[in-house]
């Protein structure tokens, strides 16, 4: 495919480590640029579902993930271009990094790190530094971040959590010594953040008006403390994107048939974890995607032929989910294909923390004190409505719950020599989060199963 180069201004917001204020600056930057009249495309490095919700609220368009592990590094630049094109062409893209600039998949030498993505999309980096208890060492840290990978261009820094005007002056002087521009300075008292809990920030969908207030405050903060003209100049220094935009229709090979089965996709405050590309792929494969909220909708959407229940926080909303007996009964009786990931797995079980759920899967689930987190290389154990036996998929686990039994017979996946998940009848359910842009055959297979 011949692609016309597109001069998309873009910048990656990164940090030396988690906790330096990336989300604060990236979200505020999205909101501040939008206020200026820019059409801003929001993106997040890594598998995280929560930050993109805040990005979407600030930018007014879907927040999208760029994760080389989940989708393959060859698709990252195309997915950036796609996200910056749909629903309308953006005039700047802001990409929030993950963890520290050079932190990626464990044991894979920085693969899927923020630095890796910055290289793949040829974007300059705006480095956020938490300057608490730091003086001239902040300049050494910035210099080390840049020197570690010369292919990653750090175009400037935002000094976060400055203690006083004297502290700021010291930091600016030190960074001038190493020719690193300071594009913003935020005091400790001005810091604004969204509330957190056991798996990170509280999702936007759970907070409604409070989320809007937080995002507005972040836009105010960045507008007052960051040189937006300098950030725009840095973003415009990125070279044109030469790769074609990722195309969901091309990825799935077009519709599976003339029928357009209704694919019900769970959403609402309890099920906030999902990638925009999933619904785009299901639509391109010939499905009619209809959202439903298990907290409020008393039945599946009319004409439902398949169901997708992704991740989220059912443990937070367990009593309200249990109280919706109409929908639980509808799902218990539904005999079409179902794909469930993590929260969906818990919701389909008999009970969660002793509270009744849908009962489609013969398992119980409980909160535990242990966090299970990390990238996985999985192989589909058997044929199912979403995968063929032997399909190799890269995914991600992120949960503090466990199930009894721990897996089905047959399981959904195998990795590291062990079995995971459940395949029973026309249900595929497991803890593994996947990004279907990396294996679009899953969308085509599900729509085909719904058509049958």
mmCIF file of N, CA and C in Angstrom, residues 60-136:
data_model
loop_
_atom_site.group_PDB
_atom_site.id
_atom_site.type_symbol
_atom_site.label_atom_id
_atom_site.label_comp_id
_atom_site.label_asym_id
_atom_site.label_seq_id
_atom_site.Cartn_x
_atom_site.Cartn_y
_atom_site.Cartn_z
ATOM 1 N N UNK A 60 -11.588 14.752 24.044
ATOM 2 C CA UNK A 60 -12.855 14.690 23.336
ATOM 3 C C UNK A 60 -12.888 13.675 22.222
ATOM 4 N N UNK A 61 -12.012 12.680 22.283
ATOM 5 C CA UNK A 61 -12.000 11.579 21.309
ATOM 6 C C UNK A 61 -11.358 10.373 21.991
ATOM 7 N N UNK A 62 -11.540 9.165 21.443
ATOM 8 C CA UNK A 62 -11.058 7.970 22.149
ATOM 9 C C UNK A 62 -9.569 8.005 22.453
ATOM 10 N N UNK A 63 -9.221 7.567 23.673
ATOM 11 C CA UNK A 63 -7.829 7.345 24.010
ATOM 12 C C UNK A 63 -7.422 5.964 23.515
ATOM 13 N N UNK A 64 -6.274 5.891 22.876
ATOM 14 C CA UNK A 64 -5.853 4.622 22.255
ATOM 15 C C UNK A 64 -4.479 4.204 22.761
ATOM 16 N N UNK A 65 -4.256 2.890 22.792
ATOM 17 C CA UNK A 65 -3.009 2.331 23.306
ATOM 18 C C UNK A 65 -2.046 1.991 22.177
ATOM 19 N N UNK A 66 -0.765 2.163 22.471
ATOM 20 C CA UNK A 66 0.304 1.776 21.557
ATOM 21 C C UNK A 66 1.217 0.823 22.322
ATOM 22 N N UNK A 67 1.090 -0.471 22.041
ATOM 23 C CA UNK A 67 1.823 -1.475 22.806
ATOM 24 C C UNK A 67 2.453 -2.490 21.858
ATOM 25 N N UNK A 68 3.764 -2.394 21.629
ATOM 26 C CA UNK A 68 4.415 -3.328 20.696
ATOM 27 C C UNK A 68 4.294 -4.782 21.115
ATOM 28 N N UNK A 69 4.197 -5.048 22.428
ATOM 29 C CA UNK A 69 4.067 -6.440 22.867
ATOM 30 C C UNK A 69 2.719 -7.015 22.433
ATOM 31 N N UNK A 70 1.651 -6.250 22.640
ATOM 32 C CA UNK A 70 0.302 -6.750 22.368
ATOM 33 C C UNK A 70 -0.031 -6.783 20.883
ATOM 34 N N UNK A 71 0.455 -5.824 20.112
ATOM 35 C CA UNK A 71 0.021 -5.715 18.707
ATOM 36 C C UNK A 71 1.128 -5.976 17.709
ATOM 37 N N UNK A 72 2.372 -6.073 18.153
ATOM 38 C CA UNK A 72 3.490 -6.218 17.227
ATOM 39 C C UNK A 72 4.051 -4.856 16.872
ATOM 40 N N UNK A 73 5.365 -4.719 16.912
ATOM 41 C CA UNK A 73 5.950 -3.399 16.685
ATOM 42 C C UNK A 73 5.689 -2.879 15.284
ATOM 43 N N UNK A 74 5.420 -3.777 14.340
ATOM 44 C CA UNK A 74 5.168 -3.339 12.971
ATOM 45 C C UNK A 74 3.839 -2.608 12.809
ATOM 46 N N UNK A 75 2.960 -2.706 13.797
ATOM 47 C CA UNK A 75 1.646 -2.059 13.693
ATOM 48 C C UNK A 75 1.558 -0.744 14.472
ATOM 49 N N UNK A 76 2.547 -0.434 15.281
ATOM 50 C CA UNK A 76 2.425 0.689 16.210
ATOM 51 C C UNK A 76 2.259 2.025 15.487
ATOM 52 N N UNK A 77 3.108 2.314 14.523
ATOM 53 C CA UNK A 77 3.007 3.597 13.822
ATOM 54 C C UNK A 77 1.701 3.689 13.041
ATOM 55 N N UNK A 78 1.264 2.577 12.453
ATOM 56 C CA UNK A 78 -0.009 2.577 11.726
ATOM 57 C C UNK A 78 -1.190 2.800 12.640
ATOM 58 N N UNK A 79 -1.136 2.234 13.857
ATOM 59 C CA UNK A 79 -2.207 2.457 14.827
ATOM 60 C C UNK A 79 -2.218 3.904 15.318
ATOM 61 N N UNK A 80 -1.044 4.502 15.468
ATOM 62 C CA UNK A 80 -0.986 5.919 15.815
ATOM 63 C C UNK A 80 -1.659 6.753 14.730
ATOM 64 N N UNK A 81 -1.313 6.470 13.480
ATOM 65 C CA UNK A 81 -1.893 7.244 12.380
ATOM 66 C C UNK A 81 -3.404 7.026 12.291
ATOM 67 N N UNK A 82 -3.850 5.799 12.495
ATOM 68 C CA UNK A 82 -5.286 5.508 12.488
ATOM 69 C C UNK A 82 -5.991 6.301 13.590
ATOM 70 N N UNK A 83 -5.456 6.247 14.807
ATOM 71 C CA UNK A 83 -6.082 6.941 15.918
ATOM 72 C C UNK A 83 -6.101 8.442 15.733
ATOM 73 N N UNK A 84 -5.069 8.978 15.081
ATOM 74 C CA UNK A 84 -5.002 10.416 14.839
ATOM 75 C C UNK A 84 -5.846 10.837 13.644
ATOM 76 N N UNK A 85 -6.425 9.871 12.940
ATOM 77 C CA UNK A 85 -7.257 10.162 11.773
ATOM 78 C C UNK A 85 -8.738 10.023 12.079
ATOM 79 N N UNK A 86 -9.082 9.100 13.013
ATOM 80 C CA UNK A 86 -10.473 8.769 13.313
ATOM 81 C C UNK A 86 -10.846 9.339 14.690
ATOM 82 N N UNK A 87 -11.948 10.056 14.808
ATOM 83 C CA UNK A 87 -13.014 10.269 13.825
ATOM 84 C C UNK A 87 -12.751 11.419 12.860
ATOM 85 N N UNK A 88 -11.694 12.233 13.130
ATOM 86 C CA UNK A 88 -11.316 13.320 12.241
ATOM 87 C C UNK A 88 -9.815 13.513 12.384
ATOM 88 N N UNK A 89 -9.157 14.066 11.358
ATOM 89 C CA UNK A 89 -7.708 14.253 11.453
ATOM 90 C C UNK A 89 -7.323 15.199 12.590
ATOM 91 N N UNK A 90 -6.377 14.775 13.395
ATOM 92 C CA UNK A 90 -5.861 15.609 14.478
ATOM 93 C C UNK A 90 -4.729 16.480 13.964
ATOM 94 N N UNK A 91 -4.456 17.573 14.695
ATOM 95 C CA UNK A 91 -3.308 18.398 14.314
ATOM 96 C C UNK A 91 -2.145 18.238 15.284
ATOM 97 N N UNK A 92 -2.315 17.396 16.313
ATOM 98 C CA UNK A 92 -1.213 17.028 17.194
ATOM 99 C C UNK A 92 -1.601 15.754 17.944
ATOM 100 N N UNK A 93 -0.622 14.903 18.204
ATOM 101 C CA UNK A 93 -0.828 13.696 19.009
ATOM 102 C C UNK A 93 0.035 13.787 20.260
ATOM 103 N N UNK A 94 -0.573 13.460 21.402
ATOM 104 C CA UNK A 94 0.146 13.409 22.678
ATOM 105 C C UNK A 94 0.135 11.962 23.146
ATOM 106 N N UNK A 95 1.316 11.417 23.394
ATOM 107 C CA UNK A 95 1.477 10.007 23.743
ATOM 108 C C UNK A 95 2.061 9.922 25.149
ATOM 109 N N UNK A 96 1.268 9.422 26.106
ATOM 110 C CA UNK A 96 1.788 9.247 27.460
ATOM 111 C C UNK A 96 2.539 7.927 27.570
ATOM 112 N N UNK A 97 3.700 7.959 28.169
ATOM 113 C CA UNK A 97 4.501 6.762 28.328
ATOM 114 C C UNK A 97 4.018 5.877 29.463
ATOM 115 N N UNK A 98 4.777 4.817 29.708
ATOM 116 C CA UNK A 98 4.466 3.855 30.757
ATOM 117 C C UNK A 98 5.713 3.662 31.616
ATOM 118 N N UNK A 99 5.546 3.560 32.927
ATOM 119 C CA UNK A 99 6.660 3.321 33.860
ATOM 120 C C UNK A 99 7.795 4.300 33.573
ATOM 121 N N UNK A 100 9.052 3.845 33.688
ATOM 122 C CA UNK A 100 10.184 4.678 33.329
ATOM 123 C C UNK A 100 10.440 4.631 31.832
ATOM 124 N N UNK A 101 11.115 5.631 31.317
ATOM 125 C CA UNK A 101 11.323 5.771 29.873
ATOM 126 C C UNK A 101 11.835 4.497 29.220
ATOM 127 N N UNK A 102 12.758 3.813 29.872
ATOM 128 C CA UNK A 102 13.388 2.638 29.260
ATOM 129 C C UNK A 102 12.894 1.312 29.827
ATOM 130 N N UNK A 103 11.804 1.330 30.601
ATOM 131 C CA UNK A 103 11.269 0.108 31.208
ATOM 132 C C UNK A 103 10.264 -0.546 30.271
ATOM 133 N N UNK A 104 10.484 -1.833 29.954
ATOM 134 C CA UNK A 104 9.578 -2.557 29.066
ATOM 135 C C UNK A 104 9.311 -3.956 29.576
ATOM 136 N N UNK A 105 9.050 -4.868 28.655
ATOM 137 C CA UNK A 105 8.785 -6.260 29.012
ATOM 138 C C UNK A 105 10.017 -6.861 29.685
ATOM 139 N N UNK A 106 9.806 -7.472 30.844
ATOM 140 C CA UNK A 106 10.917 -8.025 31.621
ATOM 141 C C UNK A 106 11.660 -9.082 30.801
ATOM 142 N N UNK A 107 12.982 -8.933 30.747
ATOM 143 C CA UNK A 107 13.805 -9.905 30.037
ATOM 144 C C UNK A 107 13.869 -9.704 28.536
ATOM 145 N N UNK A 108 13.302 -8.594 28.039
ATOM 146 C CA UNK A 108 13.288 -8.365 26.587
ATOM 147 C C UNK A 108 13.981 -7.060 26.210
ATOM 148 N N UNK A 109 14.896 -6.586 27.055
ATOM 149 C CA UNK A 109 15.783 -5.464 26.748
ATOM 150 C C UNK A 109 15.028 -4.228 26.234
ATOM 151 N N UNK A 110 14.020 -3.815 26.972
ATOM 152 C CA UNK A 110 13.335 -2.577 26.656
ATOM 153 C C UNK A 110 12.238 -2.687 25.619
ATOM 154 N N UNK A 111 11.936 -3.914 25.171
ATOM 155 C CA UNK A 111 10.829 -4.084 24.229
ATOM 156 C C UNK A 111 9.528 -3.628 24.883
ATOM 157 N N UNK A 112 8.734 -2.859 24.146
ATOM 158 C CA UNK A 112 7.458 -2.315 24.608
ATOM 159 C C UNK A 112 7.626 -1.198 25.634
ATOM 160 N N UNK A 113 8.820 -0.655 25.763
ATOM 161 C CA UNK A 113 9.038 0.495 26.642
ATOM 162 C C UNK A 113 8.584 1.771 25.943
ATOM 163 N N UNK A 114 8.519 2.847 26.719
ATOM 164 C CA UNK A 114 8.202 4.147 26.136
ATOM 165 C C UNK A 114 9.253 4.541 25.110
ATOM 166 N N UNK A 115 10.522 4.268 25.416
ATOM 167 C CA UNK A 115 11.594 4.575 24.469
ATOM 168 C C UNK A 115 11.406 3.811 23.158
ATOM 169 N N UNK A 116 11.023 2.544 23.264
ATOM 170 C CA UNK A 116 10.785 1.721 22.080
ATOM 171 C C UNK A 116 9.696 2.343 21.210
ATOM 172 N N UNK A 117 8.581 2.752 21.823
ATOM 173 C CA UNK A 117 7.485 3.355 21.063
ATOM 174 C C UNK A 117 7.913 4.699 20.473
ATOM 175 N N UNK A 118 8.668 5.489 21.240
ATOM 176 C CA UNK A 118 9.142 6.773 20.715
ATOM 177 C C UNK A 118 9.984 6.567 19.456
ATOM 178 N N UNK A 119 10.790 5.518 19.448
ATOM 179 C CA UNK A 119 11.576 5.215 18.242
ATOM 180 C C UNK A 119 10.666 4.790 17.095
ATOM 181 N N UNK A 120 9.698 3.930 17.386
ATOM 182 C CA UNK A 120 8.834 3.396 16.335
ATOM 183 C C UNK A 120 8.014 4.486 15.653
ATOM 184 N N UNK A 121 7.628 5.516 16.408
ATOM 185 C CA UNK A 121 6.802 6.578 15.821
ATOM 186 C C UNK A 121 7.604 7.858 15.585
ATOM 187 N N UNK A 122 8.926 7.783 15.789
ATOM 188 C CA UNK A 122 9.827 8.910 15.525
ATOM 189 C C UNK A 122 9.335 10.194 16.183
ATOM 190 N N UNK A 123 9.066 10.114 17.487
ATOM 191 C CA UNK A 123 8.536 11.262 18.224
ATOM 192 C C UNK A 123 9.543 11.745 19.262
ATOM 193 N N UNK A 124 9.669 13.048 19.430
ATOM 194 C CA UNK A 124 10.515 13.574 20.502
ATOM 195 C C UNK A 124 9.856 13.346 21.857
ATOM 196 N N UNK A 125 10.680 13.380 22.897
ATOM 197 C CA UNK A 125 10.217 13.084 24.254
ATOM 198 C C UNK A 125 10.231 14.348 25.105
ATOM 199 N N UNK A 126 9.129 14.547 25.834
ATOM 200 C CA UNK A 126 9.056 15.563 26.879
ATOM 201 C C UNK A 126 9.158 14.819 28.207
ATOM 202 N N UNK A 127 10.248 15.029 28.927
ATOM 203 C CA UNK A 127 10.538 14.261 30.138
ATOM 204 C C UNK A 127 10.016 14.994 31.367
ATOM 205 N N UNK A 128 9.187 14.301 32.154
ATOM 206 C CA UNK A 128 8.661 14.856 33.397
ATOM 207 C C UNK A 128 9.562 14.392 34.543
ATOM 208 N N UNK A 129 10.097 15.353 35.311
ATOM 209 C CA UNK A 129 10.995 15.025 36.415
ATOM 210 C C UNK A 129 10.370 15.420 37.745
ATOM 211 N N UNK A 130 10.236 14.459 38.641
ATOM 212 C CA UNK A 130 9.857 14.768 40.021
ATOM 213 C C UNK A 130 11.120 15.294 40.704
ATOM 214 N N UNK A 131 11.139 16.592 41.002
ATOM 215 C CA UNK A 131 12.355 17.218 41.525
ATOM 216 C C UNK A 131 12.400 17.260 43.049
ATOM 217 N N UNK A 132 11.477 16.549 43.700
ATOM 218 C CA UNK A 132 11.489 16.490 45.167
ATOM 219 C C UNK A 132 12.865 16.014 45.647
ATOM 220 N N UNK A 133 13.488 16.789 46.526
ATOM 221 C CA UNK A 133 14.786 16.429 47.123
ATOM 222 C C UNK A 133 15.898 16.307 46.087
ATOM 223 N N UNK A 134 15.765 17.019 44.958
ATOM 224 C CA UNK A 134 16.814 17.004 43.942
ATOM 225 C C UNK A 134 17.253 18.417 43.612
ATOM 226 N N UNK A 135 18.532 18.550 43.321
ATOM 227 C CA UNK A 135 19.070 19.803 42.830
ATOM 228 C C UNK A 135 19.713 19.580 41.470
ATOM 229 N N UNK A 136 21.018 19.803 41.388
ATOM 230 C CA UNK A 136 21.731 19.649 40.115
ATOM 231 C C UNK A 136 21.677 18.212 39.600
#
